Coordinates of C-alpha atoms and ligand atoms in Angstrom, one line a residue:
X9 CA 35.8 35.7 -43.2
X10 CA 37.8 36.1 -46.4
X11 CA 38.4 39.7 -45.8
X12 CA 39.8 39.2 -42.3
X13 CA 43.7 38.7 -43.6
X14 CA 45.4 41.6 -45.7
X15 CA 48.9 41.6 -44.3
X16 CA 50.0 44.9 -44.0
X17 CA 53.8 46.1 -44.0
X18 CA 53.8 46.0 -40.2
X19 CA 53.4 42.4 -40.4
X20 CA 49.8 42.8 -38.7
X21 CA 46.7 42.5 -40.2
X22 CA 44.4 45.7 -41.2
X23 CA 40.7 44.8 -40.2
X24 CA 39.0 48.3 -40.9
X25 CA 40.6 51.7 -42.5
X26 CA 41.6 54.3 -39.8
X27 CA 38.8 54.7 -37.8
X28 CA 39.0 58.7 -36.4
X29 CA 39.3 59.0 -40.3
X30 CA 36.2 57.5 -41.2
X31 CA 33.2 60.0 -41.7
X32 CA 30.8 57.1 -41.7
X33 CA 27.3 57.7 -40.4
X34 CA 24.8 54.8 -39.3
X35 CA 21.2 54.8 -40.5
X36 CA 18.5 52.6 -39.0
X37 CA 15.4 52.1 -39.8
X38 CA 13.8 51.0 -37.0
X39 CA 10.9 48.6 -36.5
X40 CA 11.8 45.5 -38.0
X41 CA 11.3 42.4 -36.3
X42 CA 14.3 40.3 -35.7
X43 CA 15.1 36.6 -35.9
X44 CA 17.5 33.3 -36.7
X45 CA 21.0 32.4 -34.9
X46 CA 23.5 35.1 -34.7
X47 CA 27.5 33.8 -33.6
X48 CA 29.2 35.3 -30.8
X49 CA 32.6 36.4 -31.7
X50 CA 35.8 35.9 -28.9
X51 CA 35.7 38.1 -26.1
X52 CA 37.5 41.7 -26.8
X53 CA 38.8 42.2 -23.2
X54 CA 40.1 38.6 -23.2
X55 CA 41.7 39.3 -26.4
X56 CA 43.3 42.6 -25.5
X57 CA 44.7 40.9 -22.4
X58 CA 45.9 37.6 -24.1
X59 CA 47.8 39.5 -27.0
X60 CA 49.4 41.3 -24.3
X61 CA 50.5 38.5 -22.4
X62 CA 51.7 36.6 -25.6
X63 CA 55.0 39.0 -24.7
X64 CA 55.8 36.6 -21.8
X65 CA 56.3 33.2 -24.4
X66 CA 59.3 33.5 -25.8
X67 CA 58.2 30.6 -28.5
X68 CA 55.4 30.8 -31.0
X69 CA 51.5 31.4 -29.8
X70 CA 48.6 30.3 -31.6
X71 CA 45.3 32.3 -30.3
X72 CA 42.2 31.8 -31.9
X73 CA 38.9 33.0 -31.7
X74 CA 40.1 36.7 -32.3
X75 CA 37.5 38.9 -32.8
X76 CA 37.7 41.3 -35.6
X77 CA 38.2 44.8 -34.0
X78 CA 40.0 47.9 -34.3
X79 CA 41.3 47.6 -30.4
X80 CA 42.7 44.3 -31.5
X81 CA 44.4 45.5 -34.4
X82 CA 46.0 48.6 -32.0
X83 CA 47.1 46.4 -29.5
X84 CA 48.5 44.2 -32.4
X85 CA 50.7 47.4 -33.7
X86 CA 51.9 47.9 -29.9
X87 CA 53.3 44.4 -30.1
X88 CA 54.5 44.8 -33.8
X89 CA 56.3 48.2 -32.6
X90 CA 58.2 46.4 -29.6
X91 CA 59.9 44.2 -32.6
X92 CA 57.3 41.4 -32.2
X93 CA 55.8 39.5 -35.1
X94 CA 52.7 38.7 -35.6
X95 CA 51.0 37.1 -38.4
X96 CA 46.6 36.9 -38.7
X97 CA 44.7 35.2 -40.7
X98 CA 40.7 34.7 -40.2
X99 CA 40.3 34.7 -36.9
X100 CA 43.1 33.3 -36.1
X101 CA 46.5 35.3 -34.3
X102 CA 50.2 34.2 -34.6
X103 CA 52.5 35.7 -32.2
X104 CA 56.5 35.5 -32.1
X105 CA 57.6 37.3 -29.4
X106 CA 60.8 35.6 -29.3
X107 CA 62.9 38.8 -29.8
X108 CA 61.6 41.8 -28.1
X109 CA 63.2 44.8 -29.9
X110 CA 62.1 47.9 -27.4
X111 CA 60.9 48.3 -24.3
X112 CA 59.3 51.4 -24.9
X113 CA 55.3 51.5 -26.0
X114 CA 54.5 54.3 -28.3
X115 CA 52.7 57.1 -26.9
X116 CA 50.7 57.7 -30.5
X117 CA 49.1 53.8 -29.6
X118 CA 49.0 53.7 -26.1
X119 CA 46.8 57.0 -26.0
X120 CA 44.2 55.3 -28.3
X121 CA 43.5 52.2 -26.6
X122 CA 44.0 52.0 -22.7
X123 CA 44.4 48.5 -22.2
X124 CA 47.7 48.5 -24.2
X125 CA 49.3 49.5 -20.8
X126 CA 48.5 46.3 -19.7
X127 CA 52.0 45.4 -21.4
X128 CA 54.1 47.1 -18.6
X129 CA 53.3 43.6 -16.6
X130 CA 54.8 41.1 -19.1
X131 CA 57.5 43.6 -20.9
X132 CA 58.9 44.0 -17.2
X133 CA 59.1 40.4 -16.5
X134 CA 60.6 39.7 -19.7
X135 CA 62.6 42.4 -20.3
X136 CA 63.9 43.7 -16.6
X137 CA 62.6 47.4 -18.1
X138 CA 58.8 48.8 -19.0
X139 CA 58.6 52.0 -20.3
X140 CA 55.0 52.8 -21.1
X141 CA 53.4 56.3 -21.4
X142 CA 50.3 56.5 -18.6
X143 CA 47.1 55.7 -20.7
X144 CA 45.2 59.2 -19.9
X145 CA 41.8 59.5 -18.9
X146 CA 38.8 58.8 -20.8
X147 CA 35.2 60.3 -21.5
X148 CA 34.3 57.5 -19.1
X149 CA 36.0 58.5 -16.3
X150 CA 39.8 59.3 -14.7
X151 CA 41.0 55.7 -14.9
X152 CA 44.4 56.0 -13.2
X153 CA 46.8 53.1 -13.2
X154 CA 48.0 53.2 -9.4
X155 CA 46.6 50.0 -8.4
X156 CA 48.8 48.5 -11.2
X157 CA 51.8 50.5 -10.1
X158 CA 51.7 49.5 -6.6
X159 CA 51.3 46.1 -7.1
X160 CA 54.5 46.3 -9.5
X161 CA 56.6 48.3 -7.0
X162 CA 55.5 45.3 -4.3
X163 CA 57.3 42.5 -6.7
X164 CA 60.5 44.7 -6.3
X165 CA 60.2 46.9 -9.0
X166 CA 61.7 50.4 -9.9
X167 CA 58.5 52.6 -10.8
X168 CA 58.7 56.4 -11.7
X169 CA 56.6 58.5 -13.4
X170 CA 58.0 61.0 -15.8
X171 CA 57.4 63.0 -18.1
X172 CA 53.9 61.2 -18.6
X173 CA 55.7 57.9 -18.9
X174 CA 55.5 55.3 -16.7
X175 CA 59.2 53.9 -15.9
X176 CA 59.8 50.5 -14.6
X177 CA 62.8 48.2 -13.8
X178 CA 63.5 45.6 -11.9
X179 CA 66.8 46.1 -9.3
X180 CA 68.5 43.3 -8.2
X181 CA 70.9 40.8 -10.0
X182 CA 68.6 38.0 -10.9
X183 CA 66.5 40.3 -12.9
X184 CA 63.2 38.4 -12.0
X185 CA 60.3 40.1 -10.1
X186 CA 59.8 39.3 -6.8
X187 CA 56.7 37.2 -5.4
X188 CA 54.9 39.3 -3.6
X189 CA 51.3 39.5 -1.2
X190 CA 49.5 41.9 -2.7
X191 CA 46.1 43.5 -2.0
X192 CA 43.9 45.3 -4.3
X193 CA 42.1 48.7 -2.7
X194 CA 39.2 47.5 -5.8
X195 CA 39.0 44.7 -7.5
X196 CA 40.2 46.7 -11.0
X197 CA 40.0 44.0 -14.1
X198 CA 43.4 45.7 -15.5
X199 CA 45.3 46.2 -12.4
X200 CA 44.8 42.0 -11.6
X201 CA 45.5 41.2 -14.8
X202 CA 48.7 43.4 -15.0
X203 CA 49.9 41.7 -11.7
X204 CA 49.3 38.2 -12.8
X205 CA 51.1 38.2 -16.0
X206 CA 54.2 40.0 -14.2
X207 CA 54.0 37.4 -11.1
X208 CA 53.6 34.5 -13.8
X209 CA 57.7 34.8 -14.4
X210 CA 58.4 36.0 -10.7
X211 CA 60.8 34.4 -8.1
X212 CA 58.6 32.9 -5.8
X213 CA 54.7 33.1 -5.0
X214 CA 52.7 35.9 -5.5
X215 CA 48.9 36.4 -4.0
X216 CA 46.8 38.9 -4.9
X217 CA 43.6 39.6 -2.4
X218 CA 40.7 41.2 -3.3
X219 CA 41.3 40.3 -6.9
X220 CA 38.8 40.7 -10.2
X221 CA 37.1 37.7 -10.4
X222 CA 35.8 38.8 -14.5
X223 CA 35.7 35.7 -16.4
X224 CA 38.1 37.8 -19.0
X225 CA 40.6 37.3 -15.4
X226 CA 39.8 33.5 -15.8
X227 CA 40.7 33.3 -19.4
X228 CA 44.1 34.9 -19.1
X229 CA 45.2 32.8 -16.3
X230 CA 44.2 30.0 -18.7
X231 CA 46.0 30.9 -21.6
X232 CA 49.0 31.8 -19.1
X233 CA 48.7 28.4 -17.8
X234 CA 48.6 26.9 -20.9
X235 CA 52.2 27.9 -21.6
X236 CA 53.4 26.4 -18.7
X237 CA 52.4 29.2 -15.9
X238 CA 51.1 28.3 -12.6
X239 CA 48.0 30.4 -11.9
X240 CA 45.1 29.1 -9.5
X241 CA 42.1 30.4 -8.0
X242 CA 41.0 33.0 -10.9
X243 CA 37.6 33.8 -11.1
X244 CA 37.9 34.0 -7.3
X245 CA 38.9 37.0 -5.3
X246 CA 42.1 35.2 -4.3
X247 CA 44.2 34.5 -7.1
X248 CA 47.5 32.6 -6.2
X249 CA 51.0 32.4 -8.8
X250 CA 53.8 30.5 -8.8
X251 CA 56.5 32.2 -11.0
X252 CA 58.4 29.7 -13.6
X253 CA 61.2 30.9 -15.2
X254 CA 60.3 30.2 -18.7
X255 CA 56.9 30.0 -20.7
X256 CA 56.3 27.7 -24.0
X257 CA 54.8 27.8 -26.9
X258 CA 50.7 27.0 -27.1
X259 CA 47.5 26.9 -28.8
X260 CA 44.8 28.4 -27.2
X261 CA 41.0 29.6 -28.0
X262 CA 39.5 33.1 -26.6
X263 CA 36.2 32.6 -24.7
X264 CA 32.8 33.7 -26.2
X265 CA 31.9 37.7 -25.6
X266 CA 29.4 38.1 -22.6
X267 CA 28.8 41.8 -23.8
X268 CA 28.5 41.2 -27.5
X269 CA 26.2 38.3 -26.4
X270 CA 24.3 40.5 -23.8
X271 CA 23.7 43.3 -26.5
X272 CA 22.8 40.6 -28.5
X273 CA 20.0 39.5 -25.9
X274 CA 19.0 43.2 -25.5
X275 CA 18.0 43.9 -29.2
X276 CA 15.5 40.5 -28.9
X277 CA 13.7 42.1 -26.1
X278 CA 13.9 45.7 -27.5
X279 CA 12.5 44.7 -30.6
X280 CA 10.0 42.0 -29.4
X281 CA 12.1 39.6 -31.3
X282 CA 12.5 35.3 -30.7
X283 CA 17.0 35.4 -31.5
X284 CA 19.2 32.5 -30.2
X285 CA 22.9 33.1 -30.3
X286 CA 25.9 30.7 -29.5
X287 CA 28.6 30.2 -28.5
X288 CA 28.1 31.5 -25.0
X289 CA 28.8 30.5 -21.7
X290 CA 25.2 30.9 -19.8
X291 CA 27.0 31.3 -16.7
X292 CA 29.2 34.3 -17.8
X293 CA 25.6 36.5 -18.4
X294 CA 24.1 35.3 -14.8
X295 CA 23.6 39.0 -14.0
X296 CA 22.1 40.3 -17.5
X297 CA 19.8 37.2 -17.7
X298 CA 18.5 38.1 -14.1
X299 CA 17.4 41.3 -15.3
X300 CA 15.6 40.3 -18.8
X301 CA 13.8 37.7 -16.6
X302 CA 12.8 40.2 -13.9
X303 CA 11.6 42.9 -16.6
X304 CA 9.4 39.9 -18.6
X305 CA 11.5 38.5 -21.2
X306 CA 12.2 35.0 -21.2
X307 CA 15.8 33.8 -21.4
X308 CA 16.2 30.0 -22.8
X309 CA 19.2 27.6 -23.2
X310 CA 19.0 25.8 -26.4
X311 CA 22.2 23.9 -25.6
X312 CA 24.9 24.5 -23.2
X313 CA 26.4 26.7 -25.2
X314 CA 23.0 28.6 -26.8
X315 CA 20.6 30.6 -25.9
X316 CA 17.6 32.2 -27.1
X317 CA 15.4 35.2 -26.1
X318 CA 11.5 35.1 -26.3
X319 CA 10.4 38.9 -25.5
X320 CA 7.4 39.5 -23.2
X321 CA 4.3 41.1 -24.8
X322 CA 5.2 44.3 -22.7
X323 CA 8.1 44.9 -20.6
X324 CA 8.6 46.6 -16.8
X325 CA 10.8 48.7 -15.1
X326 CA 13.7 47.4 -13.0
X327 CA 16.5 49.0 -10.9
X328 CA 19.9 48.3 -11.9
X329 CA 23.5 49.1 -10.0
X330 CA 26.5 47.9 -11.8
X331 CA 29.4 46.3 -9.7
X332 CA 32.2 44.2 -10.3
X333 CA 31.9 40.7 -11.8
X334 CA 29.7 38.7 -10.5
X335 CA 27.3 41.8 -10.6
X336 CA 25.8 43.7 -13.2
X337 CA 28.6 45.0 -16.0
X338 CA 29.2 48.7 -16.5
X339 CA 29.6 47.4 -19.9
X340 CA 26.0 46.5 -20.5
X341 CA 24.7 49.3 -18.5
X342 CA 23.9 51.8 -21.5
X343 CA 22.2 49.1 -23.7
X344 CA 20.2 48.2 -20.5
X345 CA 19.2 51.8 -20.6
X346 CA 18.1 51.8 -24.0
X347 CA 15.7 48.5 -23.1
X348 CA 14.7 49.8 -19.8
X349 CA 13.3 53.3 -21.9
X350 CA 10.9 51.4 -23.5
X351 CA 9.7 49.2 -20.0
X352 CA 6.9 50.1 -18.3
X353 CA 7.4 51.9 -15.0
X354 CA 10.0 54.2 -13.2
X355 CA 13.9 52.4 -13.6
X356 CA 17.0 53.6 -11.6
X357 CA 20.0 53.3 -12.7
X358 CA 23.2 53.1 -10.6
X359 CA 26.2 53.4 -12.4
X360 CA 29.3 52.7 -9.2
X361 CA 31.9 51.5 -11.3
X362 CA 32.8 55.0 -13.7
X363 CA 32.3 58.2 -13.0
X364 CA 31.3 59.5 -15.7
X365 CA 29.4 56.8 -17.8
X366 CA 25.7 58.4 -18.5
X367 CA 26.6 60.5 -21.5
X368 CA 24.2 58.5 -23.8
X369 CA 21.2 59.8 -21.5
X370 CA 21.2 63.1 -23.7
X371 CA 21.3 61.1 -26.9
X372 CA 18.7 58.7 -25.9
X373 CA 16.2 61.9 -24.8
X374 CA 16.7 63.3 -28.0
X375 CA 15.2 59.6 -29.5
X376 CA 12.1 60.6 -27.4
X377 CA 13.4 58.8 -24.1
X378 CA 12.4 60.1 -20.8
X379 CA 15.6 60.3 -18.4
X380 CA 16.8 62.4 -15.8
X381 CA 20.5 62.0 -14.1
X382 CA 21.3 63.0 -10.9
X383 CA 24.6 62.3 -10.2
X384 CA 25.8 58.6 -10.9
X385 CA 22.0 57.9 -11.2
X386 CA 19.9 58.0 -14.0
X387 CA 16.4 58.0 -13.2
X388 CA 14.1 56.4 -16.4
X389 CA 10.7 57.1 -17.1
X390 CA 9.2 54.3 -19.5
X391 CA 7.7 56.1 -22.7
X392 CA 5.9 54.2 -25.3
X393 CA 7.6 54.6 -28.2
X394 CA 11.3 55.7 -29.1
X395 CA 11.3 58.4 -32.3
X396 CA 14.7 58.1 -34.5
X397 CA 16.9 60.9 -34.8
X398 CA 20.5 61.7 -35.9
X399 CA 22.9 61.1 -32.4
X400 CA 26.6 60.5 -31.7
X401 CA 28.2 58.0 -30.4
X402 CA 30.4 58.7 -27.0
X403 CA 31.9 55.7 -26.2
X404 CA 31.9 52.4 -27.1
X405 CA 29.1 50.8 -25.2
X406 CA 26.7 53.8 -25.5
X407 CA 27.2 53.4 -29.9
X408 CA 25.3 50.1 -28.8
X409 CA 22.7 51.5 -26.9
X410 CA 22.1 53.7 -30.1
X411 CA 22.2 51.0 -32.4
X412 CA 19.6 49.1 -30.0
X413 CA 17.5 51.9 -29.5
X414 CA 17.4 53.1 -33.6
X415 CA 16.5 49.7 -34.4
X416 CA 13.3 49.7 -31.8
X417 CA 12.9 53.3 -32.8
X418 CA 10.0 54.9 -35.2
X419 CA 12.1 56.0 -38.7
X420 CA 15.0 56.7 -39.1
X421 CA 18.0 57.3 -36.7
X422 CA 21.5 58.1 -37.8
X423 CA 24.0 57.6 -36.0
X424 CA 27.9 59.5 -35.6
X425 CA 31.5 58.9 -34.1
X426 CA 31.0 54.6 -35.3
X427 CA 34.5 54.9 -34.7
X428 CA 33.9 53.9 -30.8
X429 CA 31.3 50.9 -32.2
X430 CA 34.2 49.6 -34.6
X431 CA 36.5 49.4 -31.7
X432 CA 34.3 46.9 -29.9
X433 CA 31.5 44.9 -32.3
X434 CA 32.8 42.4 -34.3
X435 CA 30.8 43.4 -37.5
X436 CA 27.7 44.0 -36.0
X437 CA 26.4 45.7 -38.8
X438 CA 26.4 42.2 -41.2
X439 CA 25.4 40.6 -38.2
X440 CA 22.3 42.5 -37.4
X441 CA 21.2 42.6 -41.6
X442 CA 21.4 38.6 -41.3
X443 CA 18.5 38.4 -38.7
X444 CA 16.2 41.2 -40.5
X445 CA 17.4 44.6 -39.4
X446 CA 17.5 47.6 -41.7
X447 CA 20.5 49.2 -41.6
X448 CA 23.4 51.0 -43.6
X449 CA 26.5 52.6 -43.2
X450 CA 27.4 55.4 -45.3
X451 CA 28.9 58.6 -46.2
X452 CA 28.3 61.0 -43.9
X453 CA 27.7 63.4 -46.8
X454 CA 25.7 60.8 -48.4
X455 CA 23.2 61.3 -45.3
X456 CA 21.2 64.3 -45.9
X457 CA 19.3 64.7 -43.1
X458 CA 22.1 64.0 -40.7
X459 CA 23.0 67.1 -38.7
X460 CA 26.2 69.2 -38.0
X461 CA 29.1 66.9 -37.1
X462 CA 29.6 67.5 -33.7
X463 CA 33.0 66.0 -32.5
X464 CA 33.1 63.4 -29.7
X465 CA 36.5 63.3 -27.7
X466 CA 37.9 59.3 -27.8
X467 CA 37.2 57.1 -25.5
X468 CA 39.0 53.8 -24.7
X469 CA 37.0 51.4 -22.5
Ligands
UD1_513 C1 38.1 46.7 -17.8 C2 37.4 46.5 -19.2 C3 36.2 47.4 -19.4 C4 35.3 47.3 -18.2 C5 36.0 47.4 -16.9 C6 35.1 47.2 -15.6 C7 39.3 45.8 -20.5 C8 40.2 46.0 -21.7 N1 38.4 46.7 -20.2 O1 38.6 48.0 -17.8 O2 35.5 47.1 -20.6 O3 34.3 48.3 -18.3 O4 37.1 46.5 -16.8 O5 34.5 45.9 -15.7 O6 39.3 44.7 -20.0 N2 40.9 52.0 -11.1 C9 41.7 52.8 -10.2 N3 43.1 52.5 -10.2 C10 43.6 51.6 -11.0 C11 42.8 50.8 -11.9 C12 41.4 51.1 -11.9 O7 41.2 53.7 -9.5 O8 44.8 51.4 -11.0 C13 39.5 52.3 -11.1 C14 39.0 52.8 -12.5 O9 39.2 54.2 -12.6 C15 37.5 52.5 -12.5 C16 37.5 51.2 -11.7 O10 38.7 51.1 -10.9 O11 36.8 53.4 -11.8 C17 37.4 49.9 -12.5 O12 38.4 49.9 -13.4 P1 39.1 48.5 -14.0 O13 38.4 47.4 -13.4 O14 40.5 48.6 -13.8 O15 38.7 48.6 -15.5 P2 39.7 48.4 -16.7 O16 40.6 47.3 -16.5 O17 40.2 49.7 -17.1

């Protein structure tokens, strides 16, 4: 923990050098056998929301529980360039937003990390203006923000687009957001979570239907309430506000990571390994514990707040969609993939929430895997073993599916662009050495056998 706090000049912790700069490779060997405890680190997309909504408290925040992770530490700088301080130490975040400086996110940040432009919500209610360049697409998929426009425009607010920023004010005299009804055309985690912070300091009552019911939605609303904000019914598809005019000061812990904590899960059954891991909320994995069960695995709570995988001798194929929470997450999908290469049997794979969220399929084939795609489906073959190989990374969750797939893998596998793992794993590297894996990161000119850098364009899930 002790090299979690080195204040920089920005006021705002540094938790890892420049990441796009860092010509790291990844090399597994794979084979080990896992075990022990491993400790779930606070949720990122809690954490990315919660920073964000620290804006609307014009006293001091306490958050704790903040996982160690280059998204963190950009949305950190977003707040530090809007004139906010912000002090870290451990895992533990101090936020003074009780000047806010500028209204206007900086285009260099935003483009890196798209949840930052989840601060239009609270900058507009605190500030009466939101000027925030459009987050771009993704290697993902399009991702465009017009849920979260329209739902701002429905409280009363100005919104244009131009010039690649997105404009907001709020007309009127009272500059307070309006309470509004508003319904959601999909139940988008960032466009619900951009309309509940703004509705938390609206005039009036604000209902949003067809609403994310994520349990990162749930956390928000009870960090939001916890300064004084009257949110009810998240983690349902109706979620109902009552704007306050002011928020106060709090203390408030992020929840456990359900995807850290389901990749976790994975690399037991990938490796045939017995791993408990804590703290986790059981309930939060319902859908990924389903499909371990259904493949062979056994899935065990220790404790409430524990659980432990015990692999089956062999594993089978299973068919998988991803949907919005309470089904399967898109964010679990590739490391599912990974597992599901090694199961006995034919898997299909249904990816419905991103367009364009396969592009590990060619990496995994070239580890030996057997998997076709045909348009958001990927169609998996079961092979018996996985053979390592030098890869790349293209987004965040697929750099897991690597990682889970080198360390089931035959040799060695090296692995490029960690860059997208840094911005999501809480040190996943020390965590994985603890229960037995073989690993290191180095140099990528230190890696011999790795081939030609081939660059991956970002991608900001
Ligand atoms: C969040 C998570 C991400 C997760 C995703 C789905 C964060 C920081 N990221 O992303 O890890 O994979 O939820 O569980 O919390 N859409 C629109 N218009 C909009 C908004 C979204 O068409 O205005 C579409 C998107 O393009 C996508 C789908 O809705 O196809 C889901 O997106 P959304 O739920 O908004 O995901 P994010 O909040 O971006």
């Amino acid at each position: 923990m002790e090299d979690r706090a080195i204040t920089t000049s920005h006021g705002f912790s540094e938790p890892h050098a420049s990441p796009d700069a860092d010509p790291s490779v990844l090399q597994i060997w794979g084979g080990n056998s896992l075990h022990g405890h491993v400790k779930i680190s606070g949720a990122k997309n809690s954490a990315l929301a919660i920073i964000a909504a620290a804006l609307l408290c014009p006293e001091d925040c306490r958050i704790r529980n903040v996982p160690l992770l280059v998204d963190v530490k950009r949305m950190g700088q977003i707040l530090t360039a809007l004139g906010v301080k912000l002090k870290q130490h451990d895992d533990i975040l101090d936020i003074n937003a009780s000047v806010i400086g500028q209204s206007k996110a900086p285009y260099e940040l935003v483009s890196q990390l798209r949840a930052s432009f989840f601060v239009i919500g609270p900058l507009l209610a605190r500030q009466g203006v939101a000027k925030v360049p459009l987050p771009g697409g993704c290697t993902i998929g399009a991702r465009p923000v017009d849920l979260h426009v329209r739902g701002l425009q429905a409280m009363g607010a100005d919104v244009q687009i131009e010039h690649g920023i997105v404009q907001a004010h709020i007309t009127g005299s009272n500059r307070r957001l309006k309470g509004a009804k508003i319904y959601l055309d999909y139940p988008s985690v960032g466009a619900t979570e951009t309309l509940m912070m703004a509705a938390a300091l609206a005039d009036g009552e604000t209902t949003i239907e067809n609403a994310a019911q994520e349990p990162e939605v749930i956390d928000l609303a009870n960090f939001c309430n916890s300064m004084g904000a009257r949110i009810r019914g998240a983690g349902t598809n109706t979620i109902a506000i009552s704007g306050v005019p002011k928020l106060h000061s709090t203390d408030y812990s992020i929840n456990p990571d359900r995807i850290e904590a389901g990749t976790f899960l994975v690399a037991g059954a990938i490796t045939h390994s017995e791993i408990s891991m804590s703290p986790v909320v059981p309930d939060h994995l319902t859908a990924v514990i389903a499909k371990l069960k259904h493949i062979g695995a056994q899935v065990i709570a220790d404790a409430p707040d524990c659980l432990r995988i015990i692999p089956g001798d062999s594993l089978k194929a299973t068919d998988i969609e991803t949907l919005p929470y309470p089904g399967f997450p898109t964010d679990m999908q590739a490391q599912f993939m990974a597992l599901l290469t090694l199961s006995e049997g034919n898997s299909l794979i249904t990816e419905t929430v991103f367009e364009n969220r396969l592009r590990h399929v060619a990496e995994l084939n070239r580890m030996g895997a057997d998997i076709r795609v045909k348009g958001n489906n990927a169609i998996v073959r079961g092979v018996s073993i996985l053979s390592g190989a030098p890869v790349v990374a293209t987004d965040l969750r697929a750099s897991a599916a690597l990682v889970l797939a080198g360390l089931a893998a035959k040799g060695k596998t090296t692995i490029q662009g960690l860059h997208h793992l840094d911005r999501g794993y809480d040190r996943l590297e020390v965590k994985l050495l603890k229960l037995g894996a073989s690993l290191q990161r180095v140099s990528e000119s230190a890696d011999v056998d790795s081939r030609a850098k081939i660059s991956s364009p970002a991608s900001n899930v």
